[in-house]
PDB file of C-alpha atoms in Angstrom:
ATOM      1  CA  MET A   1       3.024  25.702   7.401  1.00 38.00           C
ATOM      2  CA  VAL A   2       5.298  23.861   9.830  1.00 50.00           C
ATOM      3  CA  ASN A   3       4.536  20.189  10.356  1.00 67.00           C
ATOM      4  CA  GLU A   4       4.018  19.145  13.952  1.00 87.00           C
ATOM      5  CA  ILE A   5       6.728  16.758  15.107  1.00 91.00           C
ATOM      6  CA  ARG A   6       5.324  13.425  16.230  1.00 93.00           C
ATOM      7  CA  CYS A   7       7.419  10.617  17.688  1.00 94.00           C
ATOM      8  CA  PHE A   8       7.404   7.419  19.694  1.00 94.00           C
ATOM      9  CA  THR A   9       9.853   5.010  21.278  1.00 95.00           C
ATOM     10  CA  SER A  10       9.390   1.255  21.674  1.00 95.00           C
ATOM     11  CA  PHE A  11      11.275  -0.609  24.426  1.00 95.00           C
ATOM     12  CA  TYR A  12      12.046  -4.331  24.572  1.00 94.00           C
ATOM     13  CA  PRO A  13      13.023  -6.167  27.776  1.00 92.00           C
ATOM     14  CA  GLY A  14      16.072  -7.767  26.116  1.00 94.00           C
ATOM     15  CA  ARG A  15      17.825  -7.784  22.786  1.00 95.00           C
ATOM     16  CA  SER A  16      15.309  -8.172  19.960  1.00 94.00           C
ATOM     17  CA  ASN A  17      15.952  -9.157  16.351  1.00 92.00           C
ATOM     18  CA  VAL A  18      12.402  -8.196  15.373  1.00 93.00           C
ATOM     19  CA  LEU A  19      10.977  -4.691  15.759  1.00 95.00           C
ATOM     20  CA  ILE A  20       7.265  -5.090  16.416  1.00 95.00           C
ATOM     21  CA  ASN A  21       4.598  -2.894  17.984  1.00 95.00           C
ATOM     22  CA  GLU A  22       0.897  -2.214  17.834  1.00 96.00           C
ATOM     23  CA  VAL A  23      -0.559   0.074  15.162  1.00 96.00           C
ATOM     24  CA  SER A  24      -4.077   1.041  14.101  1.00 96.00           C
ATOM     25  CA  VAL A  25      -5.397   0.964  10.537  1.00 96.00           C
ATOM     26  CA  ALA A  26      -8.415   2.616   8.913  1.00 94.00           C
ATOM     27  CA  ALA A  27      -9.612   3.288   5.398  1.00 92.00           C
ATOM     28  CA  ALA A  28      -7.882   6.403   4.055  1.00 89.00           C
ATOM     29  CA  HIS A  29      -9.330   9.806   4.896  1.00 81.00           C
ATOM     30  CA  SER A  30      -7.892  13.278   5.284  1.00 73.00           C
ATOM     31  CA  PRO A  31      -7.302  14.458   8.875  1.00 71.00           C
ATOM     32  CA  SER A  32     -10.101  17.022   8.538  1.00 68.00           C
ATOM     33  CA  GLU A  33     -12.581  14.278   7.554  1.00 63.00           C
ATOM     34  CA  LEU A  34     -12.144  12.256  10.746  1.00 59.00           C
ATOM     35  CA  SER A  35     -15.620  11.491  12.027  1.00 63.00           C
ATOM     36  CA  LYS A  36     -17.300   9.303  14.604  1.00 64.00           C
ATOM     37  CA  ASP A  37     -17.805   6.764  11.801  1.00 70.00           C
ATOM     38  CA  THR A  38     -14.046   6.400  11.200  1.00 77.00           C
ATOM     39  CA  ILE A  39     -13.035   3.159  12.856  1.00 87.00           C
ATOM     40  CA  TYR A  40      -9.434   2.262  13.499  1.00 92.00           C
ATOM     41  CA  LYS A  41      -8.617  -1.394  14.119  1.00 95.00           C
ATOM     42  CA  ASN A  42      -5.545  -2.521  16.089  1.00 96.00           C
ATOM     43  CA  PHE A  43      -2.937  -4.885  14.630  1.00 97.00           C
ATOM     44  CA  PHE A  44       0.665  -5.823  15.276  1.00 97.00           C
ATOM     45  CA  ALA A  45       3.212  -4.377  12.859  1.00 97.00           C
ATOM     46  CA  ILE A  46       6.735  -5.477  12.052  1.00 97.00           C
ATOM     47  CA  TRP A  47       9.229  -2.828  10.891  1.00 96.00           C
ATOM     48  CA  ASP A  48      11.393  -3.783   7.918  1.00 95.00           C
ATOM     49  CA  THR A  49      13.984  -1.455   6.380  1.00 93.00           C
ATOM     50  CA  GLY A  50      14.446  -4.047   3.621  1.00 89.00           C
ATOM     51  CA  ALA A  51      10.839  -3.656   2.417  1.00 91.00           C
ATOM     52  CA  THR A  52      10.120  -0.909  -0.080  1.00 91.00           C
ATOM     53  CA  ASN A  53       6.425  -0.536   0.728  1.00 93.00           C
ATOM     54  CA  THR A  54       3.939  -1.253   3.473  1.00 96.00           C
ATOM     55  CA  VAL A  55       2.117  -4.590   3.374  1.00 96.00           C
ATOM     56  CA  ILE A  56      -1.199  -5.535   5.004  1.00 97.00           C
ATOM     57  CA  THR A  57      -2.749  -8.976   5.371  1.00 96.00           C
ATOM     58  CA  GLU A  58      -6.156 -10.194   4.245  1.00 96.00           C
ATOM     59  CA  ARG A  59      -7.268  -9.906   7.892  1.00 97.00           C
ATOM     60  CA  VAL A  60      -6.606  -6.135   7.853  1.00 97.00           C
ATOM     61  CA  VAL A  61      -8.517  -5.807   4.573  1.00 97.00           C
ATOM     62  CA  LYS A  62     -11.548  -7.655   5.973  1.00 97.00           C
ATOM     63  CA  ASP A  63     -11.544  -6.091   9.467  1.00 96.00           C
ATOM     64  CA  CYS A  64     -11.249  -2.540   8.060  1.00 95.00           C
ATOM     65  CA  GLY A  65     -13.647  -3.089   5.136  1.00 94.00           C
ATOM     66  CA  LEU A  66     -11.057  -1.921   2.604  1.00 95.00           C
ATOM     67  CA  ARG A  67     -11.683  -1.804  -1.138  1.00 95.00           C
ATOM     68  CA  PRO A  68      -8.837  -2.228  -3.640  1.00 96.00           C
ATOM     69  CA  ILE A  69      -7.797   0.800  -5.694  1.00 95.00           C
ATOM     70  CA  SER A  70      -5.403  -1.015  -8.052  1.00 94.00           C
ATOM     71  CA  MET A  71      -3.139  -4.019  -8.523  1.00 94.00           C
ATOM     72  CA  ALA A  72       0.633  -4.277  -8.070  1.00 91.00           C
ATOM     73  CA  LYS A  73       3.243  -6.875  -8.880  1.00 87.00           C
ATOM     74  CA  ILE A  74       5.045  -8.034  -5.747  1.00 83.00           C
ATOM     75  CA  TYR A  75       8.469  -9.627  -5.794  1.00 78.00           C
ATOM     76  CA  HIS A  76       9.543 -12.320  -3.361  1.00 71.00           C
ATOM     77  CA  PRO A  77      13.071 -13.459  -2.551  1.00 69.00           C
ATOM     78  CA  GLY A  78      14.087 -16.064  -5.082  1.00 74.00           C
ATOM     79  CA  GLY A  79      12.508 -14.204  -8.005  1.00 78.00           C
ATOM     80  CA  GLU A  80       8.873 -15.272  -7.571  1.00 83.00           C
ATOM     81  CA  THR A  81       6.335 -12.600  -8.591  1.00 87.00           C
ATOM     82  CA  LYS A  82       2.618 -12.306  -7.857  1.00 89.00           C
ATOM     83  CA  ASP A  83      -0.171  -9.799  -8.514  1.00 93.00           C
ATOM     84  CA  ALA A  84      -1.743  -8.312  -5.382  1.00 94.00           C
ATOM     85  CA  ASN A  85      -4.442  -5.790  -4.460  1.00 96.00           C
ATOM     86  CA  VAL A  86      -3.430  -2.285  -3.386  1.00 96.00           C
ATOM     87  CA  TYR A  87      -5.436  -0.191  -0.885  1.00 97.00           C
ATOM     88  CA  PHE A  88      -5.390   3.376   0.439  1.00 95.00           C
ATOM     89  CA  VAL A  89      -5.114   3.342   4.240  1.00 96.00           C
ATOM     90  CA  ASN A  90      -4.243   5.528   7.187  1.00 94.00           C
ATOM     91  CA  ILE A  91      -1.884   3.988   9.716  1.00 96.00           C
ATOM     92  CA  ARG A  92      -1.725   5.310  13.267  1.00 94.00           C
ATOM     93  CA  LEU A  93       1.580   4.400  14.880  1.00 95.00           C
ATOM     94  CA  PRO A  94       2.156   4.538  18.658  1.00 93.00           C
ATOM     95  CA  ASN A  95       1.721   7.924  20.371  1.00 90.00           C
ATOM     96  CA  LYS A  96      -0.707   9.096  17.647  1.00 86.00           C
ATOM     97  CA  VAL A  97       1.981   9.327  14.962  1.00 91.00           C
ATOM     98  CA  GLU A  98      -0.189   9.063  11.864  1.00 88.00           C
ATOM     99  CA  VAL A  99       0.550   8.478   8.186  1.00 92.00           C
ATOM    100  CA  TYR A 100      -2.327   9.460   5.888  1.00 90.00           C
ATOM    101  CA  ASN A 101      -3.352   8.179   2.445  1.00 92.00           C
ATOM    102  CA  LEU A 102      -0.753   5.466   2.233  1.00 94.00           C
ATOM    103  CA  ARG A 103      -0.727   2.846  -0.517  1.00 96.00           C
ATOM    104  CA  ALA A 104      -0.543  -0.585   1.123  1.00 96.00           C
ATOM    105  CA  THR A 105      -0.215  -3.851  -0.771  1.00 96.00           C
ATOM    106  CA  GLU A 106      -1.988  -7.005   0.370  1.00 96.00           C
ATOM    107  CA  GLY A 107       0.353  -9.859   1.202  1.00 93.00           C
ATOM    108  CA  ILE A 108       1.057 -12.778   3.497  1.00 90.00           C
ATOM    109  CA  LEU A 109       3.057 -12.168   6.676  1.00 91.00           C
ATOM    110  CA  ARG A 110       4.382 -14.796   9.062  1.00 86.00           C
ATOM    111  CA  GLY A 111       4.076 -14.627  12.817  1.00 89.00           C
ATOM    112  CA  LYS A 112       1.610 -12.427  14.665  1.00 92.00           C
ATOM    113  CA  ALA A 113       2.089  -9.312  12.513  1.00 96.00           C
ATOM    114  CA  ASP A 114      -0.666  -8.205  10.138  1.00 97.00           C
ATOM    115  CA  VAL A 115       1.144  -5.059   8.962  1.00 97.00           C
ATOM    116  CA  LEU A 116       4.661  -4.695   7.610  1.00 96.00           C
ATOM    117  CA  VAL A 117       5.944  -1.117   7.879  1.00 97.00           C
ATOM    118  CA  GLY A 118       8.302  -0.495   4.973  1.00 95.00           C
ATOM    119  CA  MET A 119      10.550   2.292   3.780  1.00 96.00           C
ATOM    120  CA  ASP A 120       7.588   4.252   2.419  1.00 96.00           C
ATOM    121  CA  ILE A 121       6.813   5.130   6.069  1.00 96.00           C
ATOM    122  CA  ILE A 122      10.299   4.859   7.586  1.00 96.00           C
ATOM    123  CA  GLY A 123      11.672   7.203   4.896  1.00 94.00           C
ATOM    124  CA  LYS A 124       9.280   9.983   5.947  1.00 94.00           C
ATOM    125  CA  GLY A 125      11.060  10.477   9.256  1.00 94.00           C
ATOM    126  CA  ASP A 126      14.026   9.647  11.468  1.00 95.00           C
ATOM    127  CA  PHE A 127      14.457   6.035  12.600  1.00 95.00           C
ATOM    128  CA  ALA A 128      17.020   4.775  15.116  1.00 94.00           C
ATOM    129  CA  VAL A 129      17.670   1.427  16.812  1.00 95.00           C
ATOM    130  CA  THR A 130      19.927   0.951  19.835  1.00 94.00           C
ATOM    131  CA  ASN A 131      20.918  -2.125  21.811  1.00 94.00           C
ATOM    132  CA  TYR A 132      22.484  -0.412  24.821  1.00 92.00           C
ATOM    133  CA  ASP A 133      22.871  -2.553  27.934  1.00 92.00           C
ATOM    134  CA  GLY A 134      21.466  -5.603  26.106  1.00 93.00           C
ATOM    135  CA  LYS A 135      18.042  -3.994  25.603  1.00 95.00           C
ATOM    136  CA  THR A 136      16.656  -3.041  22.201  1.00 96.00           C
ATOM    137  CA  VAL A 137      15.007   0.345  21.842  1.00 96.00           C
ATOM    138  CA  PHE A 138      13.762   1.862  18.616  1.00 94.00           C
ATOM    139  CA  SER A 139      12.548   5.360  18.101  1.00 95.00           C
ATOM    140  CA  PHE A 140      10.811   7.078  15.195  1.00 95.00           C
ATOM    141  CA  ARG A 141       9.817  10.672  14.537  1.00 94.00           C
ATOM    142  CA  ILE A 142       8.070  12.333  11.659  1.00 93.00           C
ATOM    143  CA  PRO A 143       8.951  14.554   9.854  1.00 92.00           C
ATOM    144  CA  SER A 144      12.714  14.194   9.683  1.00 92.00           C
ATOM    145  CA  ILE A 145      14.297  17.110  11.534  1.00 92.00           C
ATOM    146  CA  GLU A 146      18.001  16.325  11.657  1.00 90.00           C
ATOM    147  CA  GLN A 147      20.706  14.047  10.366  1.00 89.00           C
ATOM    148  CA  ILE A 148      21.834  11.417  12.852  1.00 87.00           C
ATOM    149  CA  ASP A 149      25.617  11.002  12.703  1.00 86.00           C
ATOM    150  CA  PHE A 150      27.307   9.051  15.504  1.00 84.00           C
ATOM    151  CA  ILE A 151      30.828   9.991  14.361  1.00 82.00           C
ATOM    152  CA  LYS A 152      29.989  13.703  14.477  1.00 85.00           C
ATOM    153  CA  GLN A 153      28.366  13.210  17.909  1.00 83.00           C
ATOM    154  CA  LEU A 154      31.497  11.543  19.329  1.00 82.00           C
ATOM    155  CA  ARG A 155      33.765  14.229  17.899  1.00 83.00           C
ATOM    156  CA  LYS A 156      31.650  16.928  19.576  1.00 84.00           C
ATOM    157  CA  GLU A 157      32.051  15.081  22.880  1.00 84.00           C
ATOM    158  CA  ASN A 158      35.849  14.827  22.309  1.00 80.00           C
ATOM    159  CA  LYS A 159      35.740  11.033  22.486  1.00 76.00           C
ATOM    160  CA  PRO A 160      38.107   8.934  20.390  1.00 74.00           C
ATOM    161  CA  VAL A 161      36.579   7.906  17.083  1.00 67.00           C
ATOM    162  CA  ARG A 162      37.764   4.893  15.138  1.00 68.00           C
ATOM    163  CA  VAL A 163      37.134   5.532  11.457  1.00 65.00           C
ATOM    164  CA  PRO A 164      38.104   2.735   9.072  1.00 66.00           C
ATOM    165  CA  PRO A 165      40.922   3.713   6.724  1.00 70.00           C
ATOM    166  CA  LYS A 166      39.984   4.544   3.142  1.00 77.00           C
ATOM    167  CA  VAL A 167      40.702   1.776   0.701  1.00 79.00           C
ATOM    168  CA  GLY A 168      42.298   2.755  -2.604  1.00 83.00           C
ATOM    169  CA  ARG A 169      40.680   1.513  -5.801  1.00 82.00           C
ATOM    170  CA  ASN A 170      43.730  -0.609  -6.694  1.00 88.00           C
ATOM    171  CA  ALA A 171      44.393  -1.877  -3.168  1.00 84.00           C
ATOM    172  CA  PRO A 172      43.515  -5.462  -2.177  1.00 84.00           C
ATOM    173  CA  CYS A 173      39.873  -5.702  -1.168  1.00 80.00           C
ATOM    174  CA  PRO A 174      39.408  -5.736   2.641  1.00 76.00           C
ATOM    175  CA  CYS A 175      36.888  -8.599   2.324  1.00 77.00           C
ATOM    176  CA  GLY A 176      39.801 -10.972   1.708  1.00 76.00           C
ATOM    177  CA  SER A 177      38.787 -12.091  -1.792  1.00 82.00           C
ATOM    178  CA  GLY A 178      42.269 -11.423  -3.196  1.00 84.00           C
ATOM    179  CA  LYS A 179      40.811  -9.137  -5.888  1.00 86.00           C
ATOM    180  CA  LYS A 180      41.450  -5.423  -6.233  1.00 84.00           C
ATOM    181  CA  TYR A 181      38.901  -3.328  -4.347  1.00 80.00           C
ATOM    182  CA  LYS A 182      37.630  -1.740  -7.607  1.00 82.00           C
ATOM    183  CA  ASN A 183      36.837  -5.188  -9.039  1.00 86.00           C
ATOM    184  CA  CYS A 184      35.216  -6.537  -5.875  1.00 81.00           C
ATOM    185  CA  CYS A 185      33.274  -4.707  -3.133  1.00 76.00           C
ATOM    186  CA  LEU A 186      33.510  -1.247  -4.739  1.00 70.00           C
ATOM    187  CA  LYS A 187      31.797  -2.680  -7.824  1.00 69.00           C
ATOM    188  CA  LYS A 188      29.084  -4.354  -5.706  1.00 65.00           C
ATOM    189  CA  ASN A 189      28.296  -1.139  -3.779  1.00 61.00           C
ATOM    190  CA  ARG A 190      27.814   1.102  -6.813  1.00 58.00           C
TER     191      ARG A 190
END
């Protein structure tokens, strides 16, 4: 069976440091079980490639009538940990791009967002952000159908490509620390 390709693009009037859009959330169900009784509620979602999993607020839990399926330990910057409820949800992204039976952890989000879209969703598809002409645009499609490679794209168009030179293991680290590359940034990126 071939998965249908679903996608959307979000446009911002200027340069944006926060990727946010409207999504809909419902208690988990399979696509064939969608009935008149299935109610999706709208919320704002922030996209975060630094988050491993999707997070929902207490408001989402209450508005959607969700029931916890388990508990998870969540880790905050600075080392703080906390136990939190986990729920099964369906999330409908813009343009009817839907992710079914997703585990979402309850947490606190700042600002107007009630959903944090993490890598558990982003990793299911292709995600790109551009800031051309001072305007941020981000686009997402699911499932992933190709590898995005800007260097390869420029080479196909016969445009000059500036590729940083390779740094030898024993060469001075390009970060300026004065250490050998193998004892500095190479070690950090392993």
